[in-house]
Coordinates of C-alpha atoms in Angstrom, one line a residue:
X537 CA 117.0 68.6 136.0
X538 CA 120.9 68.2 134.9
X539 CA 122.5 69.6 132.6
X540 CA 124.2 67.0 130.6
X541 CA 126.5 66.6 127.3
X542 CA 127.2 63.5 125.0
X543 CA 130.6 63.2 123.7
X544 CA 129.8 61.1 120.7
X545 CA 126.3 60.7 118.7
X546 CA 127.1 57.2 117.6
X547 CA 124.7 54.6 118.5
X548 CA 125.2 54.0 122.3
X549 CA 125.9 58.2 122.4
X550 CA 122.7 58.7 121.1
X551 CA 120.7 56.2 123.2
X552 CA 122.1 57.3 126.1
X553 CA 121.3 60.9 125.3
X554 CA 117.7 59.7 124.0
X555 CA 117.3 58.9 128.1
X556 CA 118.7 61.6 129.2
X557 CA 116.4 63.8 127.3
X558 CA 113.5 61.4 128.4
X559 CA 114.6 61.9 131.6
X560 CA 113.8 65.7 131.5
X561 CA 117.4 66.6 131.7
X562 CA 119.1 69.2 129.4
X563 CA 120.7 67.2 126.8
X564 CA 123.2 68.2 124.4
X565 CA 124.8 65.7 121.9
X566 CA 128.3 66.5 120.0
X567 CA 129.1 65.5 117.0
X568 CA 131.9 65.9 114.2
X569 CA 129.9 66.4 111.4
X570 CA 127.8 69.3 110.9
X571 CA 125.4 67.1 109.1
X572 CA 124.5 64.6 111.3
X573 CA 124.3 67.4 114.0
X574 CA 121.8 68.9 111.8
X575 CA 120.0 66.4 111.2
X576 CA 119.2 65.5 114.9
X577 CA 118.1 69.2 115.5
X578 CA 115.6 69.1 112.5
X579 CA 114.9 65.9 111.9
X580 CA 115.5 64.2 115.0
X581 CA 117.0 61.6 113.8
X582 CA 120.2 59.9 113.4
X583 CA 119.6 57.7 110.8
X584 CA 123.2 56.1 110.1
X585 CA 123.5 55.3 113.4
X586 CA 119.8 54.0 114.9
X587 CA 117.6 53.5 112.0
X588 CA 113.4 54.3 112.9
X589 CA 114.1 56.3 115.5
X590 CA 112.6 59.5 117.0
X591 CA 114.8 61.4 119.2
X592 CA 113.1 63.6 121.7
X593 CA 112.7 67.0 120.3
X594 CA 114.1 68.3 123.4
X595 CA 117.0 66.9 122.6
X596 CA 120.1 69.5 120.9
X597 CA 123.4 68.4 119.1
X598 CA 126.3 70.6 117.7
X599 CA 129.5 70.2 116.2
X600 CA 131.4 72.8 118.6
X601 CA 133.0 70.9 120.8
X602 CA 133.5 73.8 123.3
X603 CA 129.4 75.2 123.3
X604 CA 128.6 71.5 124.1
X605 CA 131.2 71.3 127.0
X606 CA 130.1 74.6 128.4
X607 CA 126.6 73.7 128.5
X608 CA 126.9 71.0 131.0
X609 CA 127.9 69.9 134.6
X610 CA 127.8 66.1 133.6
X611 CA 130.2 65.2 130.5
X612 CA 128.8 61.4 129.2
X613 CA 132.1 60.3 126.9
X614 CA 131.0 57.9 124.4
X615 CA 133.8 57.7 121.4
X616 CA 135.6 54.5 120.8
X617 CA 138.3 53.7 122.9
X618 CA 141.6 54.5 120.2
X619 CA 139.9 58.1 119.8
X620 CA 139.8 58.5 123.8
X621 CA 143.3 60.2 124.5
X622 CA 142.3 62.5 121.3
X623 CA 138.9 64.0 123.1
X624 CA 140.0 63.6 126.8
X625 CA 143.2 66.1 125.8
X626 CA 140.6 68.3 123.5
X627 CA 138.4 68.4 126.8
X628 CA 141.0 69.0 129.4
X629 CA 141.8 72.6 127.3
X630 CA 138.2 72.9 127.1
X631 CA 136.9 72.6 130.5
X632 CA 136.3 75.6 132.9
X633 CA 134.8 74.6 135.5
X634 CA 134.9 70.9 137.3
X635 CA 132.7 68.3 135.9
X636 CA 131.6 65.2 136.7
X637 CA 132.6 62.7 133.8
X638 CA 131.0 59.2 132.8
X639 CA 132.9 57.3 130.0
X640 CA 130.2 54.4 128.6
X641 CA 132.9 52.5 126.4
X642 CA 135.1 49.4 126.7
X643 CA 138.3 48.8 125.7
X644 CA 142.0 48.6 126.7
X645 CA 144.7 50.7 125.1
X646 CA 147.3 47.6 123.7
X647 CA 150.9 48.5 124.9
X648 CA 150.1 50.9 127.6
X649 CA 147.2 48.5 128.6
X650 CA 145.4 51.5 130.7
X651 CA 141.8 51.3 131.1
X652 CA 139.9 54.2 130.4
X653 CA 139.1 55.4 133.5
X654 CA 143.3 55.6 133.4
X655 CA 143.6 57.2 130.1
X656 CA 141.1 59.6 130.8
X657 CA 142.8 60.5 134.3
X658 CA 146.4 61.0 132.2
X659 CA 144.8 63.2 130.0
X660 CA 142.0 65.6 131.7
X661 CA 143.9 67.6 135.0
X662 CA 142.4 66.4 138.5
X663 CA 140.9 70.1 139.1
X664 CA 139.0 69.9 135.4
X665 CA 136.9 66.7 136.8
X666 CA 134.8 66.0 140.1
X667 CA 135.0 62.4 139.5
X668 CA 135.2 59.9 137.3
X669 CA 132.1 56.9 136.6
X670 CA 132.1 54.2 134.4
X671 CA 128.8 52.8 133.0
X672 CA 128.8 49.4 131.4
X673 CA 126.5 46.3 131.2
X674 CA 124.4 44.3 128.5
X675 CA 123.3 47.7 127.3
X676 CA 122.6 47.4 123.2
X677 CA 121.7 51.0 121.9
X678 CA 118.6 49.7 119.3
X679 CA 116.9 48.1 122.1
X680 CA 117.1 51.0 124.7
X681 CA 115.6 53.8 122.2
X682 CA 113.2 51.3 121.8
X683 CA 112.6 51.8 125.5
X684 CA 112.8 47.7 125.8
X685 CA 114.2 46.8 130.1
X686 CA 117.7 47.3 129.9
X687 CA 119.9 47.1 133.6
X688 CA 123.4 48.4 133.4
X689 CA 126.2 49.2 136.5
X690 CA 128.2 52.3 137.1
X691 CA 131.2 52.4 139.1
X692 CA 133.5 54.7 140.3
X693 CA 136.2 55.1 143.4
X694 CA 133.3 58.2 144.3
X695 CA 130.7 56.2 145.6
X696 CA 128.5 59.3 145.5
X697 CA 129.4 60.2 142.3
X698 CA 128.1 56.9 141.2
X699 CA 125.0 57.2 142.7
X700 CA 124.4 60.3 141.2
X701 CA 125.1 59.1 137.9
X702 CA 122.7 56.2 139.0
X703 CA 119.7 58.6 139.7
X704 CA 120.6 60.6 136.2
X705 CA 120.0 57.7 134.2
X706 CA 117.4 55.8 136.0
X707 CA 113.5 55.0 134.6
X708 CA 111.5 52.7 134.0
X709 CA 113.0 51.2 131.1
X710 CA 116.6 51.7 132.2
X711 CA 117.6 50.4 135.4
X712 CA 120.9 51.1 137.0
X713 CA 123.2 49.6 140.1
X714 CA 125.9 50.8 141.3
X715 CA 129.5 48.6 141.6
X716 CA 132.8 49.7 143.6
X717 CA 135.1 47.8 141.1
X718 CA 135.8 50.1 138.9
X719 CA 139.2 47.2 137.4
X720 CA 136.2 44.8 137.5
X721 CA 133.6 46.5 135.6
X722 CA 136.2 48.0 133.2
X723 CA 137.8 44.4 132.2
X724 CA 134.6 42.6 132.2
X725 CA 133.5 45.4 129.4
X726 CA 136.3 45.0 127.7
X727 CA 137.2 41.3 127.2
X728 CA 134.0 40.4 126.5
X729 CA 134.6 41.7 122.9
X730 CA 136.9 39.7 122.4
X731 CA 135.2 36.3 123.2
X732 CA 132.2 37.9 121.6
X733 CA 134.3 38.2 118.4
X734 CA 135.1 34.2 119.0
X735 CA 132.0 33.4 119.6
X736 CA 130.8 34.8 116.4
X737 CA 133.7 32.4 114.5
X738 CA 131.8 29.6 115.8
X739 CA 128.5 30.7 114.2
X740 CA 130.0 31.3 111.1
X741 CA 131.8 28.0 111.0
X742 CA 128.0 26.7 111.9
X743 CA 129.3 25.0 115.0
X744 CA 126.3 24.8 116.8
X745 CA 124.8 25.6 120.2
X746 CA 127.4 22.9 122.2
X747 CA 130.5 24.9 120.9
X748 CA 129.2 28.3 121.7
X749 CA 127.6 27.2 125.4
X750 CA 131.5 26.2 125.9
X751 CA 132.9 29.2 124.6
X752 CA 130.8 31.3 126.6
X753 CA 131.5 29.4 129.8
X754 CA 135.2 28.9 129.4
X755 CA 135.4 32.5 128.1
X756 CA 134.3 33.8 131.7
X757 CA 136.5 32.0 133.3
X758 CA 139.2 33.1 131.1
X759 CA 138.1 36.9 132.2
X760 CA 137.6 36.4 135.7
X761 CA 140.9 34.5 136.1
X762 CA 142.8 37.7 134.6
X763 CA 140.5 40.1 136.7
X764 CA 141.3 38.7 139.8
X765 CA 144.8 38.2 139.4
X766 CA 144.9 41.5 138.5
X767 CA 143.2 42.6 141.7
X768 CA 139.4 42.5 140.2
X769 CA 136.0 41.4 142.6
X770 CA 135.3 37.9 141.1
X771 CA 131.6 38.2 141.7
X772 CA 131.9 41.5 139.1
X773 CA 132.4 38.8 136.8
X774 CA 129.2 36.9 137.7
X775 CA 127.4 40.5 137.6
X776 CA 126.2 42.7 134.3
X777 CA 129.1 43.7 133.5
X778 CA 130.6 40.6 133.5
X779 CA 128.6 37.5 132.6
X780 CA 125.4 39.7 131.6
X781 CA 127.9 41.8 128.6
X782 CA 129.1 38.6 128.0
X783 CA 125.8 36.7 127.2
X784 CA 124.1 39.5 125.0
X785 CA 127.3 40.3 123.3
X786 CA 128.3 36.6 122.3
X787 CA 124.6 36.2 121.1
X788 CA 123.2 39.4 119.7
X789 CA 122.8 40.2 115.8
X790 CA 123.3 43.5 117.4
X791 CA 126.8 43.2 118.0
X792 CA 129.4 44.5 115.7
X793 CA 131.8 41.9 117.5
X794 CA 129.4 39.2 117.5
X795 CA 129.0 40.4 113.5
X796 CA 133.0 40.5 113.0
X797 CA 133.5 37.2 114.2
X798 CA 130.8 35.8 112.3
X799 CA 132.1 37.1 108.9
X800 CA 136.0 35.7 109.8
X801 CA 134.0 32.1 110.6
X802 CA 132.5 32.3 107.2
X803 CA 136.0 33.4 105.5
X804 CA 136.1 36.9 105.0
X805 CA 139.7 38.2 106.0
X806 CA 140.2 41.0 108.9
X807 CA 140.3 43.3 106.5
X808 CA 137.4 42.5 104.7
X809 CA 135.2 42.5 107.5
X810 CA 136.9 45.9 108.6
X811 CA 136.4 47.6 105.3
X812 CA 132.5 45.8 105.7
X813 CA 131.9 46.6 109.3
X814 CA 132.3 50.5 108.7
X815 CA 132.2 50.8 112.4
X816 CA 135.1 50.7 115.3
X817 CA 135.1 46.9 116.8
X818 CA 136.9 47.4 119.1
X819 CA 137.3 43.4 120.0
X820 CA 140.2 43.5 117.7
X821 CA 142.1 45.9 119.4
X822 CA 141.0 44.3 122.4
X823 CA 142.4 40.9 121.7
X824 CA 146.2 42.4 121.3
X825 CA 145.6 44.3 125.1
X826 CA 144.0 41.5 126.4
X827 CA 147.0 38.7 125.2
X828 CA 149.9 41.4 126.7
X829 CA 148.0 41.4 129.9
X830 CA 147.9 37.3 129.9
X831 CA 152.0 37.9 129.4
X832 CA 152.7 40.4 131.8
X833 CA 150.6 38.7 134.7
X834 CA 151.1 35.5 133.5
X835 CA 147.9 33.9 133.3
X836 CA 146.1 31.2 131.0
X837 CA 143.9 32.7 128.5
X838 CA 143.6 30.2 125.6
X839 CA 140.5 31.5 123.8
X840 CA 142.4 35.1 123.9
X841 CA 145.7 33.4 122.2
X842 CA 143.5 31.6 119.4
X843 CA 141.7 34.5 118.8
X844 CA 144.8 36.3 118.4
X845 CA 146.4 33.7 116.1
X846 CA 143.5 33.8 113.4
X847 CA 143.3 37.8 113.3
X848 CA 147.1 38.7 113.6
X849 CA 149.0 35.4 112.3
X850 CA 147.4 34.1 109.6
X851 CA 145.8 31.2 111.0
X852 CA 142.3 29.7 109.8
X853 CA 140.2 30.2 112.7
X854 CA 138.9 26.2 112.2
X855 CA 142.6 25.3 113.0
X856 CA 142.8 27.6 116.2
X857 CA 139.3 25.3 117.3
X858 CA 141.5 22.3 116.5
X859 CA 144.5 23.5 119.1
X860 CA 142.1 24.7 121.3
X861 CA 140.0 21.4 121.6
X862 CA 143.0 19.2 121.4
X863 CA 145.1 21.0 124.5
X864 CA 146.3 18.7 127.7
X865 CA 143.9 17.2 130.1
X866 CA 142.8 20.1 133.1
X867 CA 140.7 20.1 136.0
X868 CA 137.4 22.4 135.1
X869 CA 137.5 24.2 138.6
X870 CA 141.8 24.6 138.5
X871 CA 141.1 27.5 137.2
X872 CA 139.4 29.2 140.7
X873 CA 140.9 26.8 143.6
X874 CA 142.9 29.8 144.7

């Protein structure tokens, strides 16, 4: 038995603490509100985030920050990416003793464009953390606490702290390998929002199954051609957190990218489906990161640049389909000869 804190009781927070506490491990979950913290340790439930679900009763939340730091060895961070500077800082004048941390989001901060592996490095002190893991894949957190087979990847330059992060989660419903490539996993779990978010355009602009099997297969190569230029594995791209994020994201009513993009195909402006969404999606963010990194390593990523077009310039997503279908002749495999 571990002890173990969630940072974050949003939906994939809570799942992953829901294992944890299946597990047998001493879970703690933190959250900002006193109410929702309450109502896991009486109700055990979280109702706003995961509706019909019992949480184990083992399972504890608060809203101090500090008791839920203290009580753990392993720290799970699992707050949107633009609140991650904010609670690694909080953390760093928090922690004691060393802890291993495992952040389970995915996102690039635009202008900086760290990962969060990075981000999380700048802000918590080297003798505050035994290691840093990353834990991504096609993960979605309704399906887990419904204890449905889920297989996700961890990665970290610590190869034994990713293993140990793989025994932590591991059961029969939640299988975990372990990766090396920590840029690989990182990027594939990031840039798939933002093809996600295209992918829902084309099902709200009823587009069919042609449109979105394209999207999906161009939109890998568009990620693995930026990952490996940037010094990415390529077969991370063909692994869960590449091509397996990818498929469930681009397909899932469970995705609040997939969601997003679906309400822009059908009309609704960014701001609509922000104001609609009342959740981080975090594609959007994603998609201004993800079109500096095209610029700065100079790399093809049309999909990225249309996406960009219709959320940030005004353009009607059916016209960015229109530039993107109409571009100069290529050769499919150009894109990998090298």
């Amino acid at each position: 038995m571990k002890k173990v804190s969630v940072i974050g009781a949003g939906s994939w927070g809570t799942a992953l603490a829901f294992v944890l506490a299946e597990n047998g491990h001493d879970c703690m979950i933190w959250g900002r509100r006193q109410e929702q913290t309450d109502e896991i340790n009486d109700k055990h439930t979280n109702e706003a985030y995961l509706k019909n679900c019992h949480l184990p009763e083992s399972l504890k939340a608060s809203s101090n920050l500090k008791h839920v730091v203290d009580h753990a060895d392993i720290l799970v961070v699992a707050v949107p990416t633009k609140g991650m500077r904010e609670i690694g800082a909080q953390l760093n004048g928090l922690i004691q003793q060393p802890k291993l941390i495992v952040h389970v989001s995915k996102g690039i901060e635009p202008d900086t464009l760290k990962r969060i592996t990075e981000m999380l490095a700048e802000e918590i002190r080297p003798a505050a953390r035994k290691g840093l893991v990353v834990l991504s894949g096609p993960s979605h957190a309704e399906e887990v606490v419904l204890r449905h087979p889920t297989t996700v990847t961890v990665a970290s330059e610590d190869a034994d702290a990713a293993k140990e992060i793989q025994t932590l989660f591991m059961n029969s419903y939640f299988r975990v390998y372990t990766n090396e490539d920590v840029l690989g996993v990182e990027l594939g779990g990031a840039l798939k929002n933002v093809i996600a978010l295209a992918a829902g355009i084309t099902d709200g602009l009823n587009y069919g199954d042609n449109a979105k099997a394209a999207l999906i297969t161009r939109g890998l190569a568009e990620i693995t051609r930026l990952g490996v230029k940037m010094g990415a594995n390529a077969l991370t791209f063909s692994g869960l957190a590449g091509m397996g994020d990818l498929i469930v994201t681009s397909n899932s009513v469970h995705s609040r990218n997939w969601k997003a993009g679906n309400m822009l195909g059908k009309g609704y402006s960014l701001a609509e489906v922000t104001e609609g969404m009342g959740m981080v999606i975090e594609g959007v963010r994603t998609t201004k990161a993800a079109r500096q990194l095209a610029e700065q390593y100079d790399v093809s990523m049309p999909l990225t640049e249309a996406l960009y077009s219709v959320l940030f310039e005004g353009h009607e997503p059916k016209e960015a389909v229109d530039w993107l279908m109409n571009r100069g002749k290529k050769n499919e495999t150009d894109d990998f000869s090298n």
